[in-house]
XYZ file of C-alpha atoms in Angstrom:
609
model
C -131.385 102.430 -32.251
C -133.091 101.097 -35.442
C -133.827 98.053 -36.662
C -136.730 97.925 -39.291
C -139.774 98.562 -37.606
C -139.842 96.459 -35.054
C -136.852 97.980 -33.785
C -138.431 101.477 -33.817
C -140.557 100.017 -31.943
C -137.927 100.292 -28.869
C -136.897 103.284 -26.945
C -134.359 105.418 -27.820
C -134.728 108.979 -26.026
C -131.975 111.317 -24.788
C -135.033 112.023 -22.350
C -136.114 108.985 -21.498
C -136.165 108.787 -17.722
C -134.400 105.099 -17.710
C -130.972 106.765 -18.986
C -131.154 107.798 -15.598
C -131.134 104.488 -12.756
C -132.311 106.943 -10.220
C -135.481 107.899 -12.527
C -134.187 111.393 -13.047
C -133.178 112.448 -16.871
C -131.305 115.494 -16.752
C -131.320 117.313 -20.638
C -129.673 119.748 -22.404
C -132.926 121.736 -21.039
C -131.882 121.692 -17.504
C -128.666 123.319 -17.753
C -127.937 127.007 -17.127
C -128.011 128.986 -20.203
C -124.041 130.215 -19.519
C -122.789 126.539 -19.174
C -124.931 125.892 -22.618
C -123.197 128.375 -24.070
C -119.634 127.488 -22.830
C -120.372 123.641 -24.214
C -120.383 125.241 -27.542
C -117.604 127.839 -27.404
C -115.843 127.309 -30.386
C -112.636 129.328 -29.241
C -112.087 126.260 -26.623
C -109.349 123.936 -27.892
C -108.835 120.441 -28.046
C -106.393 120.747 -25.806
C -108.493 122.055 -22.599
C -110.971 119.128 -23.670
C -108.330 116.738 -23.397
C -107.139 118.075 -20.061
C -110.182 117.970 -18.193
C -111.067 114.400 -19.473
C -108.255 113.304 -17.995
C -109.207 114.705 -14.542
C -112.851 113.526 -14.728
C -111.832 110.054 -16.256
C -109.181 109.715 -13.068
C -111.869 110.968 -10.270
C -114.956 108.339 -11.703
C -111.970 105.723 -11.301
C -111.544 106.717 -7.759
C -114.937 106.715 -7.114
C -116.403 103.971 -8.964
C -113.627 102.483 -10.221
C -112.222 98.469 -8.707
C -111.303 99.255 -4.807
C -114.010 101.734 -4.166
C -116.495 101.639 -2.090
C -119.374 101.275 -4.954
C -117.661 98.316 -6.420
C -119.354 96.506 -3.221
C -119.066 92.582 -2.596
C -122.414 92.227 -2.395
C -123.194 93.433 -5.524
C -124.160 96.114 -7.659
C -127.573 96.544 -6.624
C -126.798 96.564 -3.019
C -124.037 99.032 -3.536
C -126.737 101.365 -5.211
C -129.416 100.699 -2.876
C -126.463 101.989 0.062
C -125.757 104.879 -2.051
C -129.276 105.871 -1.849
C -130.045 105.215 1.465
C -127.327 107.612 2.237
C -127.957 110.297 -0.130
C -131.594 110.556 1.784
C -130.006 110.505 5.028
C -127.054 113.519 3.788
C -130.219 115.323 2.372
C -132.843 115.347 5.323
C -129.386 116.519 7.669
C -128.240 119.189 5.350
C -131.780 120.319 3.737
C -131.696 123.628 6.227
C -127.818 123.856 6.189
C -126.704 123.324 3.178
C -127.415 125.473 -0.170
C -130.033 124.002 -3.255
C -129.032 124.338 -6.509
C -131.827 125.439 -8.518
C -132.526 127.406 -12.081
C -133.575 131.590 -12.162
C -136.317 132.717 -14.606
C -133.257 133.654 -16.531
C -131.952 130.682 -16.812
C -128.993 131.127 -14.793
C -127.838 128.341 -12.173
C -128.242 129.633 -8.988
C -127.163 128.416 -5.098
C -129.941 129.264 -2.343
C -127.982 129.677 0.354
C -129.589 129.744 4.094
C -129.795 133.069 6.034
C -129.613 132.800 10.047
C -133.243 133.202 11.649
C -133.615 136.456 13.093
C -131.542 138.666 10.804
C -132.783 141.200 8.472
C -135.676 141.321 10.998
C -136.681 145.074 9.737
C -136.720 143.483 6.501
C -140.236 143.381 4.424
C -139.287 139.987 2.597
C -141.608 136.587 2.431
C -140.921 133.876 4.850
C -139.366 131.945 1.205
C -137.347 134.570 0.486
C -135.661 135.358 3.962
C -135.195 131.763 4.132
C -133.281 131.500 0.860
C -131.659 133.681 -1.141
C -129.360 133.455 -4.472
C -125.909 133.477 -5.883
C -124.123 132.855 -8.985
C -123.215 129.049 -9.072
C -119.196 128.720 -9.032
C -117.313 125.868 -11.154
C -116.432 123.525 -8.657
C -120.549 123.674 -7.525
C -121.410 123.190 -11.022
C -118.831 119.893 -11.170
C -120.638 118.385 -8.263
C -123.893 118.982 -10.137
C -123.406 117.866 -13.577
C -121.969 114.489 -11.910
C -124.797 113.985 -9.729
C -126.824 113.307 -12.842
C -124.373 110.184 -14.018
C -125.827 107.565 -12.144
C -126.541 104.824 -15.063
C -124.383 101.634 -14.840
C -123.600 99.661 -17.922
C -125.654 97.328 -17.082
C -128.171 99.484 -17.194
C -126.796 100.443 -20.807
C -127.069 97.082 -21.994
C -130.988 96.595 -21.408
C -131.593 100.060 -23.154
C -129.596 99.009 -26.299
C -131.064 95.548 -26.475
C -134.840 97.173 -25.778
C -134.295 99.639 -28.426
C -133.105 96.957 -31.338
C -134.529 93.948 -30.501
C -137.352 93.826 -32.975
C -135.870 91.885 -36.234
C -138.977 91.563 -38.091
C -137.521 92.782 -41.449
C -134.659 90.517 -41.662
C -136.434 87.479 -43.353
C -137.233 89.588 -46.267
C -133.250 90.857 -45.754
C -132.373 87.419 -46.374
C -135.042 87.052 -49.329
C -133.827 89.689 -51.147
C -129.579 88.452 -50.489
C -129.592 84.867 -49.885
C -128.877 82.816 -47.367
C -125.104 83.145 -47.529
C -124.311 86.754 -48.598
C -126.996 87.813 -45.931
C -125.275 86.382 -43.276
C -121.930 87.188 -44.281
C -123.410 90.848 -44.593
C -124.900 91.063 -41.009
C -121.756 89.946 -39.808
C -119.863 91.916 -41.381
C -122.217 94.964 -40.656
C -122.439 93.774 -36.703
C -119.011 93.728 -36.533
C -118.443 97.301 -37.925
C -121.228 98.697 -36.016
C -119.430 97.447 -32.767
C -116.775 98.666 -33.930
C -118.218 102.377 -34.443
C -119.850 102.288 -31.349
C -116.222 101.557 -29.992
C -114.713 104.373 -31.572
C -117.586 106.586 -30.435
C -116.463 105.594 -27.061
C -112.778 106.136 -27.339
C -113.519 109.938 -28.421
C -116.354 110.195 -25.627
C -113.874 109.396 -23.159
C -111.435 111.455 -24.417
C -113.237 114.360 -24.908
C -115.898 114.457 -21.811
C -115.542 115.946 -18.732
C -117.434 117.338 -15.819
C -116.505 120.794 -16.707
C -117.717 120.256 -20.745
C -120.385 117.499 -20.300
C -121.306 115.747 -23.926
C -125.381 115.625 -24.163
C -125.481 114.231 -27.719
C -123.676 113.241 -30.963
C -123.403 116.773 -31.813
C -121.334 117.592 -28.883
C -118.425 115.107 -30.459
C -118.546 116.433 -34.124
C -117.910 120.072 -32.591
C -115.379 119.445 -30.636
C -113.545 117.610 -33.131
C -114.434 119.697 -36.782
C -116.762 122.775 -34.955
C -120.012 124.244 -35.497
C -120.594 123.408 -38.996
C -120.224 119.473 -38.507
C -122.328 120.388 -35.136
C -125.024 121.634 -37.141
C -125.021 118.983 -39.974
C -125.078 116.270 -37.479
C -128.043 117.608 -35.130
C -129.905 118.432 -39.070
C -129.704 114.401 -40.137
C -130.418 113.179 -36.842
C -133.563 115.642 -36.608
C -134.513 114.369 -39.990
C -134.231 110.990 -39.285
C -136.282 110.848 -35.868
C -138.991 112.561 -38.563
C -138.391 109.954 -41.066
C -139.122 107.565 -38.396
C -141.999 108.743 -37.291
C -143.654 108.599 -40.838
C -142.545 104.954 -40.926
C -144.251 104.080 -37.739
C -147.335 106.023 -39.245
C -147.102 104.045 -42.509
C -146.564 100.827 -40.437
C -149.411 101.191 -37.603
C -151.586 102.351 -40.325
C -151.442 98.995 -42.024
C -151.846 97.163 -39.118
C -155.315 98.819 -38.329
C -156.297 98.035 -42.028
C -155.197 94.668 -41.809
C -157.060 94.202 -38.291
C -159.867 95.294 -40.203
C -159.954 93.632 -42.902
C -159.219 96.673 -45.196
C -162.905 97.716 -44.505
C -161.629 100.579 -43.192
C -160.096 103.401 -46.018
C -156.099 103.039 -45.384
C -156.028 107.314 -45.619
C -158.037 106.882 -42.123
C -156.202 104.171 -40.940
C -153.028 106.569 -40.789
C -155.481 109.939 -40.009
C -156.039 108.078 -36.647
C -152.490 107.117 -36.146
C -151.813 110.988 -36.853
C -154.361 112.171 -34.673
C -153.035 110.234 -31.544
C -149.418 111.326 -32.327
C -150.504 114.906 -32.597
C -153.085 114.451 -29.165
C -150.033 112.513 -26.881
C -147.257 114.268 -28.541
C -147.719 117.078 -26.728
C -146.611 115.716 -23.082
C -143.104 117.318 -23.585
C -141.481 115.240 -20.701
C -141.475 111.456 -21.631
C -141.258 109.952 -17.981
C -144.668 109.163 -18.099
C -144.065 106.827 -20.655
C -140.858 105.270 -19.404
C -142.024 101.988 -17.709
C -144.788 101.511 -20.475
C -141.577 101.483 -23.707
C -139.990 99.057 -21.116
C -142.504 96.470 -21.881
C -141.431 96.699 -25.631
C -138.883 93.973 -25.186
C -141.563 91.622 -23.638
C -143.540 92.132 -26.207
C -141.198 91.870 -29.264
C -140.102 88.733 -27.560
C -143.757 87.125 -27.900
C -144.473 88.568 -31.310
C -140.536 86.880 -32.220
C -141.421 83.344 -31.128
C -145.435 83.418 -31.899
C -144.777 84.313 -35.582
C -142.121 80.978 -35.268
C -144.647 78.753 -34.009
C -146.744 80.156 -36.707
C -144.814 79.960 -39.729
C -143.390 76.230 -39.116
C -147.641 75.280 -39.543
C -149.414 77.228 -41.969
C -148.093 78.558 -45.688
C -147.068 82.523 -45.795
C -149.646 85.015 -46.419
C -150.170 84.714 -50.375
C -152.940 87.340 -50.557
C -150.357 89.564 -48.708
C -147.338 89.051 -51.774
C -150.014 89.541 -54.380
C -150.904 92.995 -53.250
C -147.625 93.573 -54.333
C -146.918 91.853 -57.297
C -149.513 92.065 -59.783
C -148.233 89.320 -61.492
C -148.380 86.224 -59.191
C -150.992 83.795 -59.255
C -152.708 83.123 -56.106
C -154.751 80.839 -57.014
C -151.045 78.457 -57.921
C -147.895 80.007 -56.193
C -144.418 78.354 -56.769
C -143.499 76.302 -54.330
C -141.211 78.129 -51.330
C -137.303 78.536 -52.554
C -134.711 79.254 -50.592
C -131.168 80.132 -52.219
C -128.014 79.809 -51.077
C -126.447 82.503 -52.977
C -128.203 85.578 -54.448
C -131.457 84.395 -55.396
C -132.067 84.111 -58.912
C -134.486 86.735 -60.980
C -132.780 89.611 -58.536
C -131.367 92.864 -59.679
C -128.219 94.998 -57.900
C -131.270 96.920 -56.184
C -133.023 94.609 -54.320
C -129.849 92.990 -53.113
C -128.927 96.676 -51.867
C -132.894 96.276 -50.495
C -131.798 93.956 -48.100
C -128.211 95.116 -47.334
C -129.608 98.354 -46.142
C -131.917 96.418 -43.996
C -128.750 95.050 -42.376
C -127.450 98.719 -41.764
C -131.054 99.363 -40.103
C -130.808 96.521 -38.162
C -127.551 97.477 -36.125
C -127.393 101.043 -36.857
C -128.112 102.709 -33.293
C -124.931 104.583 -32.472
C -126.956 107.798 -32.939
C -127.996 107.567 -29.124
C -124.523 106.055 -27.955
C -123.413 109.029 -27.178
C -126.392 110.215 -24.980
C -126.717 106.447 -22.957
C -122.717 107.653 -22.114
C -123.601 111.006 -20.875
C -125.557 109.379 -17.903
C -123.486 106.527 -16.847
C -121.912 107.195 -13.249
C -118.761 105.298 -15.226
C -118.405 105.997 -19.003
C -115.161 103.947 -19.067
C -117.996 100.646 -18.949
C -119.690 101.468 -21.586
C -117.793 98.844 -23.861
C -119.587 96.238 -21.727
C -123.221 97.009 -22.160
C -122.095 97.388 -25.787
C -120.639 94.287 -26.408
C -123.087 92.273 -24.624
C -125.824 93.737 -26.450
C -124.293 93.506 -30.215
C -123.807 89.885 -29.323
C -127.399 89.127 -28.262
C -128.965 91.269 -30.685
C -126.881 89.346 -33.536
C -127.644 85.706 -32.693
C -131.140 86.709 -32.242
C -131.204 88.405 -35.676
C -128.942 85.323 -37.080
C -131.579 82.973 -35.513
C -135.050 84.975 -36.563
C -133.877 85.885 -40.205
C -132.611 82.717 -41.174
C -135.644 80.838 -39.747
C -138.025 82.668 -41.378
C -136.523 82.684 -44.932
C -135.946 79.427 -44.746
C -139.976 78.522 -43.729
C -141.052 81.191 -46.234
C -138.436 81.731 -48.887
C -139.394 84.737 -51.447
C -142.971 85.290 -49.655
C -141.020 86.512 -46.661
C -142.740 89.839 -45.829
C -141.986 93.253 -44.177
C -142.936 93.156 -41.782
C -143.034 89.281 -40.605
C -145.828 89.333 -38.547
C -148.132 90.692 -41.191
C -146.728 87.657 -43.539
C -148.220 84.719 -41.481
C -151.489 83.480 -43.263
C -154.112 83.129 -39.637
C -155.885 85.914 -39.301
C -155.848 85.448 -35.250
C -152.217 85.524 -35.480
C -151.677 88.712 -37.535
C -154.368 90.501 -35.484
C -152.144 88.855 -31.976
C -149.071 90.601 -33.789
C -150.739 93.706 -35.378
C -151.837 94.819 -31.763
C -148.777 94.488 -30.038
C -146.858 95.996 -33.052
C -149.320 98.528 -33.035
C -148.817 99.111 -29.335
C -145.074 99.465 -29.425
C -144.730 101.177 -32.441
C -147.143 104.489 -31.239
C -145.370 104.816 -28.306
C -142.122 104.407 -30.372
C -143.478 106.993 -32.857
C -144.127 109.385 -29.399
C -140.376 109.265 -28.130
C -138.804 109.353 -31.461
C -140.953 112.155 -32.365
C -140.731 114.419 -28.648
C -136.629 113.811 -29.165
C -137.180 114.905 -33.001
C -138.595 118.118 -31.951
C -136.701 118.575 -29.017
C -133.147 118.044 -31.282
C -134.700 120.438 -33.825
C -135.982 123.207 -30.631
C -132.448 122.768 -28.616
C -129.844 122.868 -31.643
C -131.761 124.518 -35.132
C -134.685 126.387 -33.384
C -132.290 128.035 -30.286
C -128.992 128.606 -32.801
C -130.110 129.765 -35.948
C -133.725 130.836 -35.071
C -133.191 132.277 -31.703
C -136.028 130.383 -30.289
C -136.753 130.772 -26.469
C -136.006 128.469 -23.710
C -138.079 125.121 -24.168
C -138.842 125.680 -20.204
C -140.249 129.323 -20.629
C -143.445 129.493 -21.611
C -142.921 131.066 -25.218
C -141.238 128.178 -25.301
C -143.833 126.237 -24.177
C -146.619 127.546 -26.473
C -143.933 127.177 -29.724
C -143.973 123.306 -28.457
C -147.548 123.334 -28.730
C -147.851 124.390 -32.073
C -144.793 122.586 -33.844
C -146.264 118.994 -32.788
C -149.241 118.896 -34.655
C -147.358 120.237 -37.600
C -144.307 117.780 -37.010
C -146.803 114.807 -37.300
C -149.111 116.235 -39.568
C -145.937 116.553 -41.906
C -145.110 112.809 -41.497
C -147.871 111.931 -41.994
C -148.377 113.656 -45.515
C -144.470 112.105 -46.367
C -145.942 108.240 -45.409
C -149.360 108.973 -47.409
C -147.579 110.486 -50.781
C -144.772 107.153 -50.468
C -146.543 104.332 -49.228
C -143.993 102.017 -48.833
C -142.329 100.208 -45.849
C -139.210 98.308 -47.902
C -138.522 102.198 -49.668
C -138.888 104.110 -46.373
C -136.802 101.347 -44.451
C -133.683 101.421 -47.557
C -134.494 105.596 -47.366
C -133.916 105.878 -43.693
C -131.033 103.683 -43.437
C -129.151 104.641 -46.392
C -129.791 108.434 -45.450
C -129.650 109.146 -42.138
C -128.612 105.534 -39.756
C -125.943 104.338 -42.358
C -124.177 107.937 -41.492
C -124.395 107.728 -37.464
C -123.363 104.455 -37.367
C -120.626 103.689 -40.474
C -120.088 106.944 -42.190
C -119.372 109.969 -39.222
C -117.586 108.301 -36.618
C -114.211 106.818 -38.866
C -114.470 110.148 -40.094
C -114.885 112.142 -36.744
C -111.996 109.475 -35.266
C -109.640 110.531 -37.955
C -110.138 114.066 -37.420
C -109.594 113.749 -33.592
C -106.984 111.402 -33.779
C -104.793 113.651 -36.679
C -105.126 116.663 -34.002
C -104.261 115.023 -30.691
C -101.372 113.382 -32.226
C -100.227 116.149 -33.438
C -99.238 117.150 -30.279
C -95.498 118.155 -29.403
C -94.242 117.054 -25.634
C -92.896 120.894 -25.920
C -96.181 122.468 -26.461
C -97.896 123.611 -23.532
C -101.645 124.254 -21.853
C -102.227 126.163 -19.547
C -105.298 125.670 -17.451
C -105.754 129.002 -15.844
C -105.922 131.273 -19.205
C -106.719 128.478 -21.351
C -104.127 129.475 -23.799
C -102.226 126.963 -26.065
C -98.675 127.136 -26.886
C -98.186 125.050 -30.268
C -95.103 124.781 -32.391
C -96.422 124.391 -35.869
C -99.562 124.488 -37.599
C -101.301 123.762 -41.255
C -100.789 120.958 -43.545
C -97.393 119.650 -41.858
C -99.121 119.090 -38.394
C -102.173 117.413 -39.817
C -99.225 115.392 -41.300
C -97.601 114.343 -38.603
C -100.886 113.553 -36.588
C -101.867 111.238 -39.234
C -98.580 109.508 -39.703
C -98.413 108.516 -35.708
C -101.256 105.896 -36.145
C -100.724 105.203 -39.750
C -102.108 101.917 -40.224
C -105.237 102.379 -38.413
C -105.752 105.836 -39.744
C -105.421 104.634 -43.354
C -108.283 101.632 -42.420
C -110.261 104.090 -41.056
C -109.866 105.880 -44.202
C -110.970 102.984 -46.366
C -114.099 102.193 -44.134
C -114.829 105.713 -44.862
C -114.735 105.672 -48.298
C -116.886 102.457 -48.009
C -119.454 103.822 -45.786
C -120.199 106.453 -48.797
C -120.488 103.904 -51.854
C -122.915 102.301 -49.517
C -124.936 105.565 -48.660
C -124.859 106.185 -52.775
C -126.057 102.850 -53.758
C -128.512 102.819 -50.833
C -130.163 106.011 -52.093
C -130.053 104.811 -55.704
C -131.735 101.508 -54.754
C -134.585 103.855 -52.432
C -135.505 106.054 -55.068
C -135.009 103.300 -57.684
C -137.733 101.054 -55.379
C -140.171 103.975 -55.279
C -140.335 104.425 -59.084
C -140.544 100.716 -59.475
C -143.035 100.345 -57.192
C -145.413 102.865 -58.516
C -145.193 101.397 -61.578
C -145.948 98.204 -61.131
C -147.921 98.186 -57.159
C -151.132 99.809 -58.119
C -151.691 99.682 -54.287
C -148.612 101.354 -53.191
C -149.611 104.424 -55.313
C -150.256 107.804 -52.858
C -153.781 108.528 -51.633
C -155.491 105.198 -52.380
C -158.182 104.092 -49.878
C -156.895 100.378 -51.455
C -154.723 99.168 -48.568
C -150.880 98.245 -49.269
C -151.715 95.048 -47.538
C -154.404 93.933 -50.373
């Protein structure tokens, strides 16, 4: 999830062991190399996926739906606590009896199976391998595996989206650049679409899942729904914008080491160091180490949230901070603080778009939906989590924007904290920022690599498995190179508002408005295109259809009409907004080069003055 920087600042890893409640987080990594294989079969209709949805979606209902024995009266908790106890207890009386599923050097899934004591006693083998010894793993074993690793509730679901976005310390200068009433008719009306996305996500997810083709990503949806090509493009722009991330937490935790010292410090080394512990830590490839650390990212965006309140309702904003910016303001007399009602005055079309596409950062986080989904021991829940957290997250973005617009009008700064004028106060915000946003710029950049390893380096590459140790040594060497490259991207474009409107517009604004009315349409045109006549069979995994071509993408599309032809329109919408977005980035950066002597590339002169 994204929000401006503080959001970044969040979680947000496919790998991060909390998408797991038992503290396990099962990737893409850990399955065998012939299931891997089968998730991306591209001769597999939509059809089988259907079928098998339908089957998993029926036996998590029976399990874990209302009237089972999870849905306990004493709780959740206690329920999971039981299931627990009593997986230990089935493990320590079947751990000689029963087989262990486990992974061969080939990647293959494999059972070890127990052999009586005392046979193959002219046999020369090890104690281990007379004990154990393998097998090919059979569906139905596989079935029980892949759902052992769906133990996340949505409860669980909801504190991972609100830890990941909470962080809305670019919407006062949102509002500064729209106005107080267009900005919050815009993050309403972009909070409301992004729910809705995230709804639609969920629809196909359920549809389209199933313990025989697990989903691991967003990826997984677009090719089962257009095929490889959307697969690729997908797993490309989220790559890119994990990278583009990491640059922005670079730029961002750069500035707050010049501003905690006083821009004695040459900014190029301010972001060197930033690089150099990226490049150092980045290299852990498993990120469970730093699971209960990100957790605390909430707690502290919280304090940073209401400190920088306190703050700004008792001291004026940070004028030194605006004049590094504008040449042309007088410190030494600023206007007095204006707040507008519509779009302020003295504005162009671009920074308007500025602070829209700060809107689509702030709720644009479907790019992880589908991941959160792929460990939840329910999926059919998910709308819960979701709607809980798109209401929190929007009255606390409501609350913190308008508040600090209205105390600090047109000085409102991105980021906030670095606006307030006390020293103490930035440096009390600055640390925790800086804090947060490393170990941000760690899991965004170990799932960038990891998206770019599994799906670009693996298909079109033919890298190695990330668990061999090829693999491993190829790890090694593209970190520093990963962050070395953002960190030459953040030192050539110095500039938070461009990166933020760059990001968004390119790369967030797709996963969250743009792909998934347009990956719904697809999937809805083809599933209701379905005949009651046509058949599937699941034994040969043949299709019997009646028609095909133009008339039955017709007919799919006319069965849903209405909602079809909205989704359609939001389409269309999504890509005006991606187009004006990108012309109001690059626009910025011109601009700002122009007229920001300190935003100019390789200056030792700090952006914050």
């Amino acid at each position: 999830m994204a929000s401006g920087v503080g959001s970044i600042a969040g979680i947000g890893a496919a790998s991060d062991p909390r998408l797991s409640v038992s503290g396990d987080a099962p990737d893409l990594n850990s399955y065998p190399q012939r299931m891997i294989e089968k998730l991306h079969d591209p001769s597999i209709t939509i059809e089988e996926y259907l079928h098998y949805a339908k089957i998993t979606r029926a036996e998590e209902d029976r399990l874990y739906g209302p009237g089972s024995d999870y849905q306990a009266t004493d709780g959740p908790a206690t329920a999971f606590m039981k299931e627990k106890i009593l997986r230990k207890r089935a493990t320590r009386r079947t751990s000689i009896a029963q087989p262990r599923l486990s992974i061969s050097a080939q990647g293959e899934a494999q059972i070890a199976r127990p052999i009586e004591s005392g046979t193959d006693s002219g046999n020369e083998k090890t104690v281990h391998e007379k004990n154990f010894e393998s097998m090919a793993v059979s569906d139905e074993e596989w079935v029980q595996a892949s759902r052992a690793a769906r133990t996340a509730t949505w409860s669980a679901v909801f504190y991972l989206i609100t830890t990941d976005i909470l962080g809305p310390f670019s919407t006062g200068f949102a509002f500064s650049q729209m106005g107080l009433g267009p900005g919050v008719a815009l993050f309403t009306v972009f909070g409301g679409l992004g729910g809705y996305s995230g709804y639609q996500l969920w629809k196909m997810y359920l549809q389209l899942d199933s313990d025989r083709y697990p989903m691991k990503g967003y990826g997984d949806i677009a090719f089962r729904v257009y095929g490889t090509w959307f697969r690729h493009t997908c797993n490309g722009l989220q790559s890119f914008q994990f990278f583009l991330n990491v640059a922005l937490i670079i730029l961002t935790s750069g500035q707050s080491i010049s501003q905690l010292s006083k821009g004695s410090l040459c900014f190029i080394v301010c972001m060197v160091v930033c690089t150099i512990f990226g490049c150092i830590v980045g290299q852990i490839r498993t990120l469970q180490r730093f699971g209960w650390l990100a957790s605390w990212a909430v707690f502290m965006n919280l304090f940073v949230i209401f400190a920088t309140m306190g703050v700004m309702a008792h001291s004026p904003p940070n004028y030194k901070l605006y004049a590094a910016s504008n040449p042309t303001f007088n410190i030494n007399h600023p206007d007095p603080i204006k707040v507008s009602g519509s779009a302020p005055p003295g504005l162009g079309l671009v920074n308007n778009v500025n602070g829209l596409m700060n809107a689509v950062f702030s709720f644009g986080g479907a790019t992880l939906f589908v991941e959160l989904m792929s460990e939840m021991r329910r999926p059919m829940d998910f709308w819960k989590g979701l709607l809980c957290a798109d209401i929190l997250i929007y009255l606390c973005y409501m609350v913190y924007g308008v508040y600090t617009y209205c105390m600090q009008g047109q000085y409102a700064y991105n980021v906030s904290y670095q606006g307030v004028s006390p020293y103490s106060w930035q440096t009390v915000g600055n640390v925790f920022g800086l804090i947060t946003g490393l170990i941000a710029a760690v899991l965004y950049g170990n799932i960038g690599i990891k998206v770019f390893y599994n799906n670009m380096g693996r298909d079109l590459l033919k890298f190695p498995r990330l668990e061999s140790k090829r693999g491993k040594w190829i790890f090694v060497f593209i970190v520093p190179v990963y962050w070395i490259a953002a960190w030459v991207v953040s030192q050539s474009v110095p500039q938070i508002n461009t990166w933020i409107v760059l990001v968004g517009a390119g790369c967030i604004l797709q996963f969250t408005y743009t792909f998934p009315p347009f990956m719904m349409i697809g999937f809805k045109v083809q599933r209701d295109a379905m005949l009651p006549q046509e058949t599937f069979d699941p034994a040969t995994g043949q299709v019997q259809r009646v028609d095909g071509g133009f008339r039955r993408w017709a007919r799919g599309f006319r069965k849903e009409l209405l909602w079809n032809v909205f989704d359609v329109i939001y389409y269309l919408g999504s890509c005006v907004t991606c187009i004006l977005g990108l012309y109001a980035a690059f626009s910025s950066m011109v601009s700002a080069y122009k007229n920001s002597p300190n935003l100019s590339a390789w200056r030792c002169e700090s952006p914050t003055g």
